[in-house]
Amino acid sequence: MDLSNYTKKRTYEPNGGGDSKRSRKKRKGDKGDKADGASSQVPFDNTRSDVELKRENNYKPSLKDVQDLITWCLADGINPKWIFVRNKLLAHHIIVVVCNSLDGHSVETKRSLLPSLADIFGKNRCCIMRPPILRDRDECCVYRDLFICRMPKSKDASAKPKLAAVSTTVTSTVSSGHATTADTTSHTETVTDIKITTTEKPAEKSSFPPLSHYVLTAEELISHGYPIRYENGHVPSGYRWTGESTTAETSNATVANMESEPVEAGEIAESAESVPTESEDCSIVALDCEMCYTAAGLELTRVTVVDHTHTVLLDMLVKPSNPIIDYNTRFSGITADMMQDVTTSLTDAQNKLLKIINKDSIVVGHSLDNDLIALKIIHERVVDTTHLYPHPKGLPYKSALRVLANRFLNKQIQGEATGHNPVEDAVTAMELAQLKVLRGPTFGIKSETCEHLSNIMQRHYRSFSLIDRKPLLRRWVSGNMGAFSGDSDQEVLDKAIKESVRNPNLLVVHFRDLQEYYEGCEDPCVTDGSKVDSIFSNMDRSIRQLYDACQANTVFVVLSGHGNAASFTRLRMAKAAAAETKASWGEREQQALLEAEGSFTTPLGFFTVKH
């Protein structure tokens, strides 16, 4: 049937069906007509679905727009303005293939290696998309924008919570380092910069749980990416476990404040007396580390530990095992002059730390997974402030420490151009933990304004599967999602084809061989052409096989994500390091950076329906 006249008469308006409000009102009382939403979804050919890109004003869709397409077809999402879904009632299966590092430049230059893309999608089903924002080198930014859905705000949403007076009885550590017990009907207790006024007569014991209540569980340690022991109790190669130390030398020793006296290499405050804690075998400390970029990536350059009275127990500079290429001064506060005479090794820092904490100690910190990985230490009793005060949008979003300090402690930190102060950061983390114990489990938790896409799929009785590498599955699988891991693109393809037979409503497949190759290149300016061509050919063949395996009326989407972000990020870091160290930066490196930037800024999206 010829649909040319039909498509010409229909105007693609934001209401989704192509029918104007006036025409809908006119038909509203007609006998036998369906509801508005259904009437706009009845084409002449009701046996097949299709998609058509709207190229109005050269609009570049984002990954959030792709999320809208998914929720429009499978749930109750809004109609995307950038694409028209014909007969969407039949489009109840979607396959999304993510091919990171596949970009506009690569598709143009490797055209002969990608025949399936041209055959499946043709000329008019491809568009340049807006690149996602890379936050903190987040390789999962594609999933972040695809899976995290913003919930509509209610009109009577409560105002921003403010720190207010509470009526409770507390016994806690104050800024002077002494414990005080309330014994009057009206008194003021100070926790650093916060004043909390109690107005009721104190009880004998606080009803809120102790700090140990907030220790992360084994499942939470895994989901947050913390280093852990194997199931047989063995420690991964290169790591040490805090269970190695039999005693913890915690103290209230007075040490010179880092803000007034510069740190010396290997300086440490020795133990003097035990700290009052929740039990005789348990100590409570806060930990913060600073890292610099070396040839091997991020490596430890400074470690700081404070106790619950905010006394510094350990503050030392550490010499990385590899040459430093970027001191990351803006964030780490580390400079070349500070590291000039440092000889303390990572092993020395581990030995000092294991004299302070043991396996029963509670270690407090902000995003401690990064610190423990840099220290190559495994510790299983962790209180993470990002977990105590979760981001309103939910994971993987995390509030910055300076944001939490400003919001809950009324203090400004990390504002200096010289970089972060690890003593200040560790003390702030301890104060946030103490405030949580003081105010209770619900303090600092706002109602979520975002939710995982899997929750939406589950509410609408839609099945959802993800096939990727194990680390990414651990981070992003939620709810009733099906999760299947593969260590290579071929394994991912095999499992994707098997899963397509089961025909889930939403199947997301991630091919990462090309990205992993770029990440593994020693010199981002030099690549093996034959190896790259082979990966492109395999990727194209995988896309064809998966397309052939899916059922009719399946919406088939291929996304390049963020292009070649690996090379772009490494070259940009290298240029910044060369500028700081006054090293040479030649035309070859600059040309490679421009090409990588062009790749990063031209991600592509391909959209079609299997017929």
CSV table of N, CA, C and O in Angstrom, one decimal, residues 7 15 46 64 66 78 88 96 108 126 146 192 203 239 255-256 281-282 326 339 341 359 430 464-465 540 577:
chain,number,residue,atom,x,y,z
A,7,THR,N,1.4,10.0,4.7
A,7,THR,CA,2.5,10.6,5.4
A,7,THR,C,2.6,12.1,5.1
A,7,THR,O,3.0,12.9,5.9
A,15,ASN,N,2.6,16.2,20.0
A,15,ASN,CA,1.6,15.3,20.7
A,15,ASN,C,1.9,13.8,20.3
A,15,ASN,O,1.3,13.0,20.9
A,46,ASN,N,-1.4,-1.7,9.4
A,46,ASN,CA,-1.2,-2.0,10.8
A,46,ASN,C,-0.4,-3.3,11.1
A,46,ASN,O,-0.6,-3.9,12.1
A,64,LYS,N,19.7,11.1,26.4
A,64,LYS,CA,18.4,11.3,27.1
A,64,LYS,C,17.3,11.2,26.1
A,64,LYS,O,16.2,10.7,26.5
A,66,VAL,N,17.3,9.3,23.5
A,66,VAL,CA,17.1,7.9,23.2
A,66,VAL,C,16.3,7.2,24.4
A,66,VAL,O,15.5,6.3,24.2
A,78,ILE,N,7.3,10.4,27.5
A,78,ILE,CA,6.8,11.5,26.6
A,78,ILE,C,7.2,11.2,25.2
A,78,ILE,O,8.2,10.4,24.9
A,88,LYS,N,3.4,2.6,16.9
A,88,LYS,CA,4.3,2.3,18.0
A,88,LYS,C,3.7,1.2,18.9
A,88,LYS,O,4.4,0.5,19.7
A,96,VAL,N,19.3,-2.1,21.8
A,96,VAL,CA,20.2,-1.0,21.8
A,96,VAL,C,21.6,-1.6,21.8
A,96,VAL,O,22.0,-2.3,22.8
A,108,GLU,N,33.2,7.2,8.2
A,108,GLU,CA,33.5,7.8,6.9
A,108,GLU,C,34.7,7.1,6.3
A,108,GLU,O,34.8,6.8,5.2
A,126,CYS,N,20.5,7.7,10.1
A,126,CYS,CA,21.7,7.9,10.9
A,126,CYS,C,21.7,9.4,11.2
A,126,CYS,O,21.4,10.2,10.3
A,146,LEU,N,21.4,6.8,29.8
A,146,LEU,CA,20.4,5.9,29.3
A,146,LEU,C,19.5,5.4,30.4
A,146,LEU,O,18.3,5.2,30.3
A,192,THR,N,31.9,21.0,65.6
A,192,THR,CA,32.6,22.0,64.7
A,192,THR,C,31.9,23.3,64.5
A,192,THR,O,31.6,24.0,65.5
A,203,ALA,N,17.4,12.3,77.9
A,203,ALA,CA,17.2,11.0,78.3
A,203,ALA,C,18.5,10.3,78.7
A,203,ALA,O,19.6,10.9,78.5
A,239,TYR,N,47.7,-6.4,46.8
A,239,TYR,CA,46.9,-5.8,47.9
A,239,TYR,C,47.3,-6.4,49.3
A,239,TYR,O,47.9,-7.5,49.3
A,255,VAL,N,49.2,16.6,67.2
A,255,VAL,CA,50.1,16.8,66.1
A,255,VAL,C,49.9,18.1,65.5
A,255,VAL,O,48.8,18.6,65.4
A,256,ALA,N,51.0,18.7,65.0
A,256,ALA,CA,50.9,20.0,64.4
A,256,ALA,C,49.9,20.0,63.2
A,256,ALA,O,49.9,19.1,62.4
A,281,ASP,N,37.7,-3.3,71.0
A,281,ASP,CA,38.5,-3.8,69.9
A,281,ASP,C,38.3,-2.9,68.6
A,281,ASP,O,38.8,-3.2,67.6
A,282,CYS,N,37.5,-1.9,68.8
A,282,CYS,CA,37.1,-1.1,67.6
A,282,CYS,C,37.7,0.3,67.7
A,282,CYS,O,37.5,1.0,68.7
A,326,ASP,N,51.6,14.1,35.7
A,326,ASP,CA,50.6,15.2,36.0
A,326,ASP,C,50.4,15.2,37.5
A,326,ASP,O,49.9,14.3,38.0
A,339,MET,N,57.3,17.0,46.3
A,339,MET,CA,57.7,15.6,46.0
A,339,MET,C,59.2,15.4,45.8
A,339,MET,O,59.7,14.3,45.6
A,341,ASP,N,62.1,15.6,47.5
A,341,ASP,CA,62.9,14.8,48.4
A,341,ASP,C,62.2,13.6,49.1
A,341,ASP,O,62.6,13.0,50.0
A,359,LYS,N,41.4,-5.0,61.3
A,359,LYS,CA,40.1,-5.4,60.6
A,359,LYS,C,38.9,-5.0,61.3
A,359,LYS,O,37.8,-5.0,60.7
A,430,MET,N,34.7,12.9,58.9
A,430,MET,CA,34.4,12.5,60.2
A,430,MET,C,33.3,13.3,60.8
A,430,MET,O,32.4,12.8,61.5
A,464,PHE,N,13.9,-6.6,30.8
A,464,PHE,CA,15.0,-5.7,30.5
A,464,PHE,C,16.3,-6.5,30.8
A,464,PHE,O,16.5,-7.1,31.8
A,465,SER,N,17.2,-6.6,29.8
A,465,SER,CA,18.4,-7.4,29.9
A,465,SER,C,19.6,-6.5,29.5
A,465,SER,O,19.5,-5.7,28.5
A,540,ASP,N,31.1,-4.8,12.7
A,540,ASP,CA,30.1,-4.8,11.7
A,540,ASP,C,29.4,-6.1,11.5
A,540,ASP,O,28.2,-6.2,11.4
A,577,ALA,N,50.1,18.1,31.1
A,577,ALA,CA,51.3,17.7,31.8
A,577,ALA,C,52.6,18.4,31.1
A,577,ALA,O,53.5,18.8,31.8
